[in-house]
mmCIF file of C-alpha atoms and ligand atoms in Angstrom:
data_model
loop_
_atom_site.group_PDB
_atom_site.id
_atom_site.type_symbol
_atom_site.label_atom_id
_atom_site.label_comp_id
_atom_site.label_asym_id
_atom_site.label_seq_id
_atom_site.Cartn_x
_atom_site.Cartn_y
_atom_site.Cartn_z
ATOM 1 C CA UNK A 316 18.372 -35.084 83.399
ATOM 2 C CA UNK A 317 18.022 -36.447 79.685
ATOM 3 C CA UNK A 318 15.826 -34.534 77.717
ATOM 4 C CA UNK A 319 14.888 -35.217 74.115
ATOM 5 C CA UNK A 320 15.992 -31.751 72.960
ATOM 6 C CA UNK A 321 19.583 -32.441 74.386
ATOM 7 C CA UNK A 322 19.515 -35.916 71.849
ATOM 8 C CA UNK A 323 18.216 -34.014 69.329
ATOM 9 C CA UNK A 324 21.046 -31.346 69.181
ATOM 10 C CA UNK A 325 23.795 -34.135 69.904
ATOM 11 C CA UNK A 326 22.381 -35.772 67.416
ATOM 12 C CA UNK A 327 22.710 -32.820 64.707
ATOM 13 C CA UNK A 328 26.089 -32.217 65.928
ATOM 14 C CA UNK A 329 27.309 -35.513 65.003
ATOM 15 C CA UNK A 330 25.664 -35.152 61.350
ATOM 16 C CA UNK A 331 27.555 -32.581 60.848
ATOM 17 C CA UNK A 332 30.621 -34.792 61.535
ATOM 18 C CA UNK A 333 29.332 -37.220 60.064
ATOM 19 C CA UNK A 334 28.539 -35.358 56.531
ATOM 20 C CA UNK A 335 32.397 -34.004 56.411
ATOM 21 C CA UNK A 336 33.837 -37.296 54.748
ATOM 22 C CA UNK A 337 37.412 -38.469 56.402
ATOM 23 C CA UNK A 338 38.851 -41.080 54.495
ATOM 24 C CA UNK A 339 42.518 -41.576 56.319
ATOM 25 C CA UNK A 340 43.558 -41.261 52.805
ATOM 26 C CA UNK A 341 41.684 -37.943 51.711
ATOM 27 C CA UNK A 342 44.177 -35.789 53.617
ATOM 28 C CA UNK A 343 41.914 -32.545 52.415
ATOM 29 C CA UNK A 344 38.467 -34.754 54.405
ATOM 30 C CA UNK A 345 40.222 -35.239 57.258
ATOM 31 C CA UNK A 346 41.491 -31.690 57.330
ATOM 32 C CA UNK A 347 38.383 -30.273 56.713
ATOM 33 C CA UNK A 348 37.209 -32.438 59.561
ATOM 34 C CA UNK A 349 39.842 -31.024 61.598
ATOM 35 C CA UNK A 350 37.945 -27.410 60.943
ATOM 36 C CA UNK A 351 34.826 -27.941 61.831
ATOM 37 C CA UNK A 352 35.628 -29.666 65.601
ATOM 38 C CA UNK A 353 38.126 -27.142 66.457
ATOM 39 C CA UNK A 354 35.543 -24.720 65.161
ATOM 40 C CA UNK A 355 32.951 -26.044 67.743
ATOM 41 C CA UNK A 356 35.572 -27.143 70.592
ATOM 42 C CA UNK A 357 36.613 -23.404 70.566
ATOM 43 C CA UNK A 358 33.108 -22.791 71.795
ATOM 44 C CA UNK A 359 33.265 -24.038 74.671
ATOM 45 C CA UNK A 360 36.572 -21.711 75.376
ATOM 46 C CA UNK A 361 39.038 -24.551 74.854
ATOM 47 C CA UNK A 362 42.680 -23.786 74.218
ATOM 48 C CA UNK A 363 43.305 -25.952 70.311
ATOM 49 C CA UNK A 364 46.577 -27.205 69.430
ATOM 50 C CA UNK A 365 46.974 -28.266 65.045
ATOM 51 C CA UNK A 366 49.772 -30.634 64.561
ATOM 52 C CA UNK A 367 50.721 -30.089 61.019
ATOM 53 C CA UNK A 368 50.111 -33.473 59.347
ATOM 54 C CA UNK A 369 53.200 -35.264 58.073
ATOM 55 C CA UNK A 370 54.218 -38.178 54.995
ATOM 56 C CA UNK A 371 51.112 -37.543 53.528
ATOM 57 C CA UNK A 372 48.582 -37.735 56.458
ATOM 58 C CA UNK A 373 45.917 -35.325 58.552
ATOM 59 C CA UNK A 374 46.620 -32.758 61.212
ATOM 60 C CA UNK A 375 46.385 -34.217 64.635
ATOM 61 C CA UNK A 376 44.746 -31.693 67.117
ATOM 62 C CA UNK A 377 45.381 -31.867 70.686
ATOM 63 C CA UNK A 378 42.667 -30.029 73.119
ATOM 64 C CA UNK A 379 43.335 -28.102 76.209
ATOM 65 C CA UNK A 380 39.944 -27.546 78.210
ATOM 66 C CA UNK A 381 39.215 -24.411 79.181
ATOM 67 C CA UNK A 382 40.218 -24.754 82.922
ATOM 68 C CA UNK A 383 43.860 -25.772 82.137
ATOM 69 C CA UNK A 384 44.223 -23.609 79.059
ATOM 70 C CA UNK A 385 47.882 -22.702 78.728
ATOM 71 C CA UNK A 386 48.693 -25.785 81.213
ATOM 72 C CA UNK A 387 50.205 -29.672 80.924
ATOM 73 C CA UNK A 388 49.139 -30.670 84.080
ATOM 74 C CA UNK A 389 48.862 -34.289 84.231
ATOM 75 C CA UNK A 390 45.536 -34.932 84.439
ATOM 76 C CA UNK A 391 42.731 -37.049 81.780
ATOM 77 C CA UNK A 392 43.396 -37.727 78.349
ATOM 78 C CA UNK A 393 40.866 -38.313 75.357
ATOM 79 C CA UNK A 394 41.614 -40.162 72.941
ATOM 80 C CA UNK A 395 39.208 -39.826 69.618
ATOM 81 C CA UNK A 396 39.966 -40.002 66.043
ATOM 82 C CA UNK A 397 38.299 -38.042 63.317
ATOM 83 C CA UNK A 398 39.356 -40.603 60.278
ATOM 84 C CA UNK A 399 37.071 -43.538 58.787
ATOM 85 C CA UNK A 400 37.544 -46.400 56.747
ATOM 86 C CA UNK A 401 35.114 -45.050 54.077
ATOM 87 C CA UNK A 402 36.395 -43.679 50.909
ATOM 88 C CA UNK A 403 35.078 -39.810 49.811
ATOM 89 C CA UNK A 404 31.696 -40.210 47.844
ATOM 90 C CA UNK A 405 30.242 -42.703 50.324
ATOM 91 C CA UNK A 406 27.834 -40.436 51.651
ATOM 92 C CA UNK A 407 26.005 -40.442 47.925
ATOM 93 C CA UNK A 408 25.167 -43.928 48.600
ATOM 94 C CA UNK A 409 25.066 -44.207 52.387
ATOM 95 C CA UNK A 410 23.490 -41.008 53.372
ATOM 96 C CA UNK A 411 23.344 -40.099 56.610
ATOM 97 C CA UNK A 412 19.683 -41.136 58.155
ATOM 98 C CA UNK A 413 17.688 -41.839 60.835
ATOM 99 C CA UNK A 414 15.508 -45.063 61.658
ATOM 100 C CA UNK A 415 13.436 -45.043 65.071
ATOM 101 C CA UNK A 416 16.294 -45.325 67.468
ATOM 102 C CA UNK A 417 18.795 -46.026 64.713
ATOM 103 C CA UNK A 418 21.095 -43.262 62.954
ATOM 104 C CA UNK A 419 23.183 -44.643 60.216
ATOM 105 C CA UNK A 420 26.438 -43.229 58.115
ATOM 106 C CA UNK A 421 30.105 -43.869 57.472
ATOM 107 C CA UNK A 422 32.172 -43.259 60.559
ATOM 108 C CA UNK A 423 29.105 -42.284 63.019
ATOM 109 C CA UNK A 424 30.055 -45.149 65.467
ATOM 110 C CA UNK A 425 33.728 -45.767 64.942
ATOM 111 C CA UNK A 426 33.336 -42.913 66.232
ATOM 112 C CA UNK A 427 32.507 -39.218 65.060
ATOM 113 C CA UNK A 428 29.209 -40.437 67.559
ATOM 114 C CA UNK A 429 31.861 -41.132 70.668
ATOM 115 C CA UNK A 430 33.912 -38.223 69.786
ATOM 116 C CA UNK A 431 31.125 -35.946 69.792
ATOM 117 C CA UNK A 432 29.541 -36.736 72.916
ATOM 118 C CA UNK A 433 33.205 -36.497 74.612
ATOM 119 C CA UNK A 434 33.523 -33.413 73.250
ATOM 120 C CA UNK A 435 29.888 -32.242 74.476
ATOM 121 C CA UNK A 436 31.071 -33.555 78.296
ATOM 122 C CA UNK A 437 33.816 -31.337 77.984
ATOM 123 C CA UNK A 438 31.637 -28.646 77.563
ATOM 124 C CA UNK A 439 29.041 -29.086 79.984
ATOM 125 C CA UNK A 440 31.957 -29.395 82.695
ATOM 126 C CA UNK A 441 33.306 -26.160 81.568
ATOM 127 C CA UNK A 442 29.827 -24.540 81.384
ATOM 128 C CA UNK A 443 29.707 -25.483 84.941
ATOM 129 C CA UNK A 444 33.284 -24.082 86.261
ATOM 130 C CA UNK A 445 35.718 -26.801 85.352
ATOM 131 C CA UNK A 446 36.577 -30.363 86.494
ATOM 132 C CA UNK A 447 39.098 -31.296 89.146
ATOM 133 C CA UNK A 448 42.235 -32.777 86.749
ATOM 134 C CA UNK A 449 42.915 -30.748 83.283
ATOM 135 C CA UNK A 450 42.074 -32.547 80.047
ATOM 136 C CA UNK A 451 43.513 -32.822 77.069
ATOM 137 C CA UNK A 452 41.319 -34.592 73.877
ATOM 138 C CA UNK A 453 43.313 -35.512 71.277
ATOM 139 C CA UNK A 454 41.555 -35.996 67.899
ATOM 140 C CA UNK A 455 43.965 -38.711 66.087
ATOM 141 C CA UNK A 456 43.767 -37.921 61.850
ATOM 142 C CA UNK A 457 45.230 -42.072 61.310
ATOM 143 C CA UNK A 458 43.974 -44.247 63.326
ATOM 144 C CA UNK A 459 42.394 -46.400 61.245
ATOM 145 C CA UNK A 460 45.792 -47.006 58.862
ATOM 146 C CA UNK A 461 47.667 -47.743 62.484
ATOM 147 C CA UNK A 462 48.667 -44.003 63.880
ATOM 148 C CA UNK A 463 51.695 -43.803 61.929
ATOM 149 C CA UNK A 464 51.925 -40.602 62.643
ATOM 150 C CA UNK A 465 49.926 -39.838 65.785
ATOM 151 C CA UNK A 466 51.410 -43.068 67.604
ATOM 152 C CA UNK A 467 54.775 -40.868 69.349
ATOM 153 C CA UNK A 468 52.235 -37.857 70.507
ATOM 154 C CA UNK A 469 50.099 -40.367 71.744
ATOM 155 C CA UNK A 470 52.180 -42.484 73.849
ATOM 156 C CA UNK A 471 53.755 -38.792 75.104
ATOM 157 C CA UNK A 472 50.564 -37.251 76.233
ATOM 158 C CA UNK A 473 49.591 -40.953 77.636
ATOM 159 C CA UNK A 474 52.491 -41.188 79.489
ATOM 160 C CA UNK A 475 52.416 -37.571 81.011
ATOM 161 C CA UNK A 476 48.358 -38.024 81.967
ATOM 162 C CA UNK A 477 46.801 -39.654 85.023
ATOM 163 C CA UNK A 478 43.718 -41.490 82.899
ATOM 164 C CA UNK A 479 43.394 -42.219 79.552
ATOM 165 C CA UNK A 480 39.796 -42.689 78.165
ATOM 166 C CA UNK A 481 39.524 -43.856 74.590
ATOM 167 C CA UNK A 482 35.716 -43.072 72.835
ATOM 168 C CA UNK A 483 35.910 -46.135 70.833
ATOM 169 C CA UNK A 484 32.239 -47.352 70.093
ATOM 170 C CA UNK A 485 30.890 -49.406 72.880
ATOM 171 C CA UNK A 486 29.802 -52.897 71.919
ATOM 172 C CA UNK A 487 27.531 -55.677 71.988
ATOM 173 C CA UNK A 488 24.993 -53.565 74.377
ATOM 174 C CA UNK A 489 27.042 -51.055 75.921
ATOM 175 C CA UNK A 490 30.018 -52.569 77.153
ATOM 176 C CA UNK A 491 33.329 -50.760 77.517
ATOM 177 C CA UNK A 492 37.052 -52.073 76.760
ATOM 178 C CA UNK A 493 39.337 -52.793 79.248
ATOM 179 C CA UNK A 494 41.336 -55.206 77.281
ATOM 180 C CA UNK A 495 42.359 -55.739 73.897
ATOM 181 C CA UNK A 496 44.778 -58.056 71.934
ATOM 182 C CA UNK A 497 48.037 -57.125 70.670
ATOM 183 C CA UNK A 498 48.511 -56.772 66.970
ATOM 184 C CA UNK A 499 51.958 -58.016 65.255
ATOM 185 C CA UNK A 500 52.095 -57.432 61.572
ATOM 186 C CA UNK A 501 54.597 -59.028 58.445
ATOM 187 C CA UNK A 502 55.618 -59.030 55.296
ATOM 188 C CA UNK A 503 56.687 -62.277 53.676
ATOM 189 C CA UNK A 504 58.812 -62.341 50.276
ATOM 190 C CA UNK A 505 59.649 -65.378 48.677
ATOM 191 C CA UNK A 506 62.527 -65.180 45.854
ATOM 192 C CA UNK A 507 62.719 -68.151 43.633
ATOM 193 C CA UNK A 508 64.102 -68.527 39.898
ATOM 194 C CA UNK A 509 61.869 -68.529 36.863
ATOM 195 C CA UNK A 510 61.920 -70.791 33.897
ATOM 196 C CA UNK A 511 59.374 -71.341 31.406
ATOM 197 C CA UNK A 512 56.661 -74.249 32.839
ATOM 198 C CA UNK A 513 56.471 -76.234 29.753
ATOM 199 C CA UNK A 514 59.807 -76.424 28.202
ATOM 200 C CA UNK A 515 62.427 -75.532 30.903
ATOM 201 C CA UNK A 516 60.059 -76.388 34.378
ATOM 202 C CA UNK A 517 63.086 -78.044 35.753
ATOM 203 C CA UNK A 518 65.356 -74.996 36.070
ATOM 204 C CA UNK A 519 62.581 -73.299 37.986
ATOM 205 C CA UNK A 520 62.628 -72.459 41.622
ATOM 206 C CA UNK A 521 58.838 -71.916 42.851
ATOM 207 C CA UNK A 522 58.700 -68.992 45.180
ATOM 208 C CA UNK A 523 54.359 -69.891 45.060
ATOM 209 C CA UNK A 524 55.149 -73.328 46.330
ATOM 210 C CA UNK A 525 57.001 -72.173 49.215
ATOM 211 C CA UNK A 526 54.676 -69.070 49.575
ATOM 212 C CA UNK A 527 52.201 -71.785 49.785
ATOM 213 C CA UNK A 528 54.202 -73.875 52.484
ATOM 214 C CA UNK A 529 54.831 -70.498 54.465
ATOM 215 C CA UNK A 530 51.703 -69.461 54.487
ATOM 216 C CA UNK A 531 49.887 -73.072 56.207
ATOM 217 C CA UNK A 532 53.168 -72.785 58.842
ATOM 218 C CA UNK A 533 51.947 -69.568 59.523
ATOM 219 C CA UNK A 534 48.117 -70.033 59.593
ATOM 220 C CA UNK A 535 48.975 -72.814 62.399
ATOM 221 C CA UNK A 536 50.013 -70.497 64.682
ATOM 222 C CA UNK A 537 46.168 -69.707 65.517
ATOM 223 C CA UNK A 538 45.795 -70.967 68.902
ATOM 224 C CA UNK A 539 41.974 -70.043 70.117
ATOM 225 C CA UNK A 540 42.109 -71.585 73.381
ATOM 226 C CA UNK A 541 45.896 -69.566 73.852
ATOM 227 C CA UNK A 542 43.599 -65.851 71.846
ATOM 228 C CA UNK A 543 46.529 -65.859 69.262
ATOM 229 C CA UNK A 544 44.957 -65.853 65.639
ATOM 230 C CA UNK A 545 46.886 -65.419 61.935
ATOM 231 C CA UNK A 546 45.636 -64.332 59.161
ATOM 232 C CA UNK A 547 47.573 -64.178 56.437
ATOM 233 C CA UNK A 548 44.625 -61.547 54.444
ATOM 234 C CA UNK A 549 46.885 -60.738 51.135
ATOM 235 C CA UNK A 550 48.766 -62.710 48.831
ATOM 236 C CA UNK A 551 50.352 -62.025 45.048
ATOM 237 C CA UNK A 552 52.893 -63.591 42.842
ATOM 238 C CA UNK A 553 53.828 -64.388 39.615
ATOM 239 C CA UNK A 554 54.226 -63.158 36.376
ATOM 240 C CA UNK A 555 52.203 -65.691 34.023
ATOM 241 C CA UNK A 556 50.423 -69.240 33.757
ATOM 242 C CA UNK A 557 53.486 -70.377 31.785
ATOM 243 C CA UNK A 558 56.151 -69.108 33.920
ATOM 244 C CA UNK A 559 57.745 -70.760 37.048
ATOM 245 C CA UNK A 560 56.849 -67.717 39.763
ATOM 246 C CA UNK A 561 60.431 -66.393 40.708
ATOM 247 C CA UNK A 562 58.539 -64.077 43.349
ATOM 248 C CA UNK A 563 55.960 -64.200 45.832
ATOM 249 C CA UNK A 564 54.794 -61.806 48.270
ATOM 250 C CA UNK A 565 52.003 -61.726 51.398
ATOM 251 C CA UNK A 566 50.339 -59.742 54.409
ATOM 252 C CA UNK A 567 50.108 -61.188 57.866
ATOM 253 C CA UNK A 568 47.905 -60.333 60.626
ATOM 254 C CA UNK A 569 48.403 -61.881 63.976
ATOM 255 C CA UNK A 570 46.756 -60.776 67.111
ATOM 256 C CA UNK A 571 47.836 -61.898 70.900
ATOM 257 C CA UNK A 572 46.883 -61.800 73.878
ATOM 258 C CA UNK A 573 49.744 -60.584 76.177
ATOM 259 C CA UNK A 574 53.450 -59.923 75.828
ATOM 260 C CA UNK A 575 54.541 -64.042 76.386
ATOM 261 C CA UNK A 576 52.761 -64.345 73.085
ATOM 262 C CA UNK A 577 54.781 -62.403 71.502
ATOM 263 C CA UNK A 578 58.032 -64.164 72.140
ATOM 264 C CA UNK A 579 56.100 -67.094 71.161
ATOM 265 C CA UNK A 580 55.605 -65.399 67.699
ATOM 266 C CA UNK A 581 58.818 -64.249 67.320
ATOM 267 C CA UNK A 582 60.722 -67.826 68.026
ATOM 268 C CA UNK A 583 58.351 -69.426 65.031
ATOM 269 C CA UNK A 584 59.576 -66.408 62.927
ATOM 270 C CA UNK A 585 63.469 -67.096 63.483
ATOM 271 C CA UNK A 586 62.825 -70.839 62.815
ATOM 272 C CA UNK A 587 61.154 -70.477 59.078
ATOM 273 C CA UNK A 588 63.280 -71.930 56.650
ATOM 274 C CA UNK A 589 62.452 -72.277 53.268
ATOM 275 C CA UNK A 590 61.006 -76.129 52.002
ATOM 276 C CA UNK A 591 62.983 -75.636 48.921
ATOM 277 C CA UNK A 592 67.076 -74.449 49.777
ATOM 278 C CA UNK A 593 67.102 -72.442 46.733
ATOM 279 C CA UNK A 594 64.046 -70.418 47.313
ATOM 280 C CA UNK A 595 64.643 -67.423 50.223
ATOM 281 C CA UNK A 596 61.799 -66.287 52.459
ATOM 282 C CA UNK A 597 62.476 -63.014 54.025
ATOM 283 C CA UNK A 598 60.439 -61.272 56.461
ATOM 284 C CA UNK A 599 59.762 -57.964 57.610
ATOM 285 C CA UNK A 600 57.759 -56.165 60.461
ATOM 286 C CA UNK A 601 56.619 -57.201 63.939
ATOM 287 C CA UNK A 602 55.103 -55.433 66.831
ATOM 288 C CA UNK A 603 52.607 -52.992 65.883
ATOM 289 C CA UNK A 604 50.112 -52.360 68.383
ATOM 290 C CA UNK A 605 51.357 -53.920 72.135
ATOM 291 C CA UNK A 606 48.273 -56.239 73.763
ATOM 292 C CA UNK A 607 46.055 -53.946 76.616
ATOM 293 C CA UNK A 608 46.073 -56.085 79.135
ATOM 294 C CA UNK A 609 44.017 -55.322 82.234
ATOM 295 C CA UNK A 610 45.660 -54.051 85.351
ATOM 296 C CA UNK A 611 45.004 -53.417 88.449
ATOM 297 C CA UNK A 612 44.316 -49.170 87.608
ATOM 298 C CA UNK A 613 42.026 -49.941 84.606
ATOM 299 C CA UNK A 614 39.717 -52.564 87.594
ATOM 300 C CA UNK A 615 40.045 -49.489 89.205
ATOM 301 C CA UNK A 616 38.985 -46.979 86.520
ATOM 302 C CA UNK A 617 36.002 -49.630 85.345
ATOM 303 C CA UNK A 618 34.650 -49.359 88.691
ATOM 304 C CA UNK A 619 34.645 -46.173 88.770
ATOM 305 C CA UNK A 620 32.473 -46.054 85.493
ATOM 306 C CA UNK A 621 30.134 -49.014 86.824
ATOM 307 C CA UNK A 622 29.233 -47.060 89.576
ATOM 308 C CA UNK A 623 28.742 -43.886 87.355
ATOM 309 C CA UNK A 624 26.551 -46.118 84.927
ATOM 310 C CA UNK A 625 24.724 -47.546 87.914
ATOM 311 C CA UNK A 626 23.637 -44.328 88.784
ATOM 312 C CA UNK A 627 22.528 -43.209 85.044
ATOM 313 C CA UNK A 628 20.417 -46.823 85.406
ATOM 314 C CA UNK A 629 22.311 -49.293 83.619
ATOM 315 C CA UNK A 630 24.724 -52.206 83.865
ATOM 316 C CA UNK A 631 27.884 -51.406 82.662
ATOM 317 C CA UNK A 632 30.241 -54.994 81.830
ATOM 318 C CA UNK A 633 33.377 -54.927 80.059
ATOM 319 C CA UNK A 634 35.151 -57.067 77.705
ATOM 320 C CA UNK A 635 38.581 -57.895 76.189
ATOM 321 C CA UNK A 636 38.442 -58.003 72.068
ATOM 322 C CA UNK A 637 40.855 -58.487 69.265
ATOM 323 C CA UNK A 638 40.976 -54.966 67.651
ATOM 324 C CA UNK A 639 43.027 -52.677 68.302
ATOM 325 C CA UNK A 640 42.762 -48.776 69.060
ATOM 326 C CA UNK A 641 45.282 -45.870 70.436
ATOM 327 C CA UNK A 642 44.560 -47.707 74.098
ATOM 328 C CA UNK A 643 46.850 -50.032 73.042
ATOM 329 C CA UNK A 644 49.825 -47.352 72.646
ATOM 330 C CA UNK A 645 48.910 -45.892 76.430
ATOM 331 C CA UNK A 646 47.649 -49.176 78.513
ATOM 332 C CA UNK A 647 50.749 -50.535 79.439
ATOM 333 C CA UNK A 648 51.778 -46.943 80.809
ATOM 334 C CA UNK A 649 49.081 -45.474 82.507
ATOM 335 C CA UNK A 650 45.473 -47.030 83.679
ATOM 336 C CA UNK A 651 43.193 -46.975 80.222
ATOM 337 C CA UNK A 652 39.352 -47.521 79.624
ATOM 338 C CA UNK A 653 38.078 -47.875 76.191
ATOM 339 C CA UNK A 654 34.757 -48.031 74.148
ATOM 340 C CA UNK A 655 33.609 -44.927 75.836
ATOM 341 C CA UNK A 656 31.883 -44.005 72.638
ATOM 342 C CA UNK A 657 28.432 -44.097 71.168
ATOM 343 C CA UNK A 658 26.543 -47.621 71.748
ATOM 344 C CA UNK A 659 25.588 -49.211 67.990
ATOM 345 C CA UNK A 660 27.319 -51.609 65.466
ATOM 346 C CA UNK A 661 28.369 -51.959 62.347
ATOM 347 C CA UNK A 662 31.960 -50.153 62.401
ATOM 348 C CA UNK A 663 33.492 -50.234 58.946
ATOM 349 C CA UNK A 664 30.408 -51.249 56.991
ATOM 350 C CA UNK A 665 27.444 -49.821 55.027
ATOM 351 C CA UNK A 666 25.092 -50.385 57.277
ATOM 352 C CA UNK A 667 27.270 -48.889 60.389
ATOM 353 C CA UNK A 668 24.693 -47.516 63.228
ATOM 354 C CA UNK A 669 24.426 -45.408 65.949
ATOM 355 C CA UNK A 670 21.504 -46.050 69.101
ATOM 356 C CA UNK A 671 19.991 -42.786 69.495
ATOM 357 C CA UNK A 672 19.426 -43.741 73.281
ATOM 358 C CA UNK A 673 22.764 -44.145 73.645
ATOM 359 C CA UNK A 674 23.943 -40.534 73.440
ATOM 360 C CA UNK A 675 22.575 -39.023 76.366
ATOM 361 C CA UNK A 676 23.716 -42.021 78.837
ATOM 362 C CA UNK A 677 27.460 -42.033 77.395
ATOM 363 C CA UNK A 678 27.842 -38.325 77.764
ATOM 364 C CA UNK A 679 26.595 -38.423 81.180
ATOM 365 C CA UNK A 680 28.959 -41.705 81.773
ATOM 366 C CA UNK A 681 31.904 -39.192 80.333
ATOM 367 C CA UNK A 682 31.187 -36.850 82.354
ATOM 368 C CA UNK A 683 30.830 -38.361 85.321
ATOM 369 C CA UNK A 684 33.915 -39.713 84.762
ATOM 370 C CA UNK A 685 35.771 -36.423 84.060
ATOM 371 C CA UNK A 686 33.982 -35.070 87.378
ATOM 372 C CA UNK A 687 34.811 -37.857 89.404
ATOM 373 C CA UNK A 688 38.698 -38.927 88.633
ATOM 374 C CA UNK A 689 41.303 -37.582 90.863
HETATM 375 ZN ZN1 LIG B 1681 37.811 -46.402 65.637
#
């Protein structure tokens, strides 16, 4: 039963989230962040686990409910983090607030909203006895710099559980994840000689001019029809207007769509050469995130959840996308279902939104879920 007092105090508990800042940076915000939901998990009786954060990073915290305190049963794991993309003093200029059906605020829908309302279906099973698998929430402190940290615990607990479900924000309308592109990142260096451009241009060796050659070879990998896309979204070099560049340096993001992508990717990268033999290009990196690709448990899993949502009264579709999330780490391992957070849009903006309405349906599609998986 949805009543507007249970919206009400969901939606106070995630202003309180909301109003801690958690900048993946401000190691003290997401820390203090860390606090306050262990402070109200341990309501609810859970067991709470802080992993000391590490290279400069938040404390992860991994959550035993109360009916498998003590245990490591495999059974469901929650993925959430509790870190935003917005930078401490954000809230002076985008204040939490309410609008009709709309809440706004930094981090409310990617996704202190879908964290929340996880954490409230948690407690409403254990207010009623327990659930048949144990689960463990983990609350990730970097996942929106790439889990650096978080990424080994994650793929551990993934691998050891039976379920994963990831409270990514839903989108466009309530649909949930069940696939999501791979993410490979580089860094490309280009290492010229420098001269000075008006008397000497001659000796020069451009590394811009074969930064700029690099960079169109790889900006035609983008193959829509194929889902791989580069984006080469940083660039810098140089040292003056009057000086041949001896160094140039950029940031490439490409995204695919399954592992056969990837090889694709990494042939083009062993066949750069540079345009000019006396300029080097050397790269670094490669796979960050692996693709999600949808398998036979996650149809399963989704079905599961459409019948769930049929019941609560609405249609529940799913869709592949290009970001990324902590799914990615667990997909390939054990049967995942993302965007099992709040429905809204907006994720790393200003004017990033929350649908009131949403809360009570997603925390009865979570718990459904946790009542229902064997
Ligand atoms: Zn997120």
């Amino acid at each position: 039963m949805t009543t507007a007092a249970d919206t009400q105090e969901l939606l106070a508990g995630i202003r309180r989230w909301v109003e801690i800042e958690s900048y993946s940076t401000d190691t003290a915000g997401v820390n203090r962040m860390a606090d306050r939901v262990a402070e109200d998990y341990a309501a609810c009786g859970a067991e709470i686990e802080r992993v000391p954060g590490r290279d400069g990073w938040g404390d992860h915290l991994i959550v035993r409910a109360p009916w498998n305190a003590g245990s490591n049963a495999p059974g469901i794991l929650i993925l959430s983090h509790i870190d935003t993309v917005h930078p401490a003093g954000t809230l002076e200029w985008f204040p939490f607030r309410v609008e009709g059906d709309v809440a706004y605020g930094p981090g409310i829908y990617d996704m202190k909203g879908g964290a929340y309302i996880a954490m409230a279906a948690v407690a409403d099973l254990a207010a009623q006895g327990g659930a048949p698998l144990p689960v463990t929430h983990m609350f990730v402190a970097d996942e929106e710099v790439g889990s650096p940290t978080s990424r080994e615990i994650i793929v551990e607990l993934g691998r050891a559980a039976k379920y994963v479900l990831v409270t990514e924000p839903a989108r466009e309308g309530g649909k949930i994840v069940t696939a999501r592109k791979g993410a490979v990142r580089y860094e490309v260096t280009t290492k010229g000689r420098a001269s000075h451009a008006g008397s000497r241009h001659q000796d020069g060796a451009s590394a811009i001019r074969e930064m700029a050659h690099t960079v169109l070879k790889f900006e035609g990998l983008t193959d829509y029809d194929r889902g791989i896309t580069c984006n080469v979204g940083l660039i810098r070099g140089g040292t003056g207007t009057n000086v041949v560049p001896a160094e140039a340096w950029c940031k490439v993001d490409i995204r695919i769509p399954d592992m056969e992508a990837l090889e694709t990717v990494e042939r083009f990268i062993a066949d750069i050469a540079p345009e000019n033999p006396e300029v080097t290009v050397e790269i670094n990196g490669g796979l960050d995130r692996p693709p999600y690709e949808r398998s036979e448990g996650i149809e399963r899993l989704f079905a599961l959840a459409s019948e769930i949502a049929g019941e609560i009264g609405w249609d529940l579709e799913q869709l592949k996308t290009g970001g990324g999330s902590d799914g990615n780490f667990t997909a390939a391992l054990t049967p995942t279902l993302d965007g099992l957070g709040v429905d809204g849009k907006g994720g790393h903006t200003d004017y990033e939104q929350l649908y009131v309405s949403s809360l009570e349906p997603r925390r009865r599609l979570m718990r459904g879920l946790l009542e229902r998986l064997r």
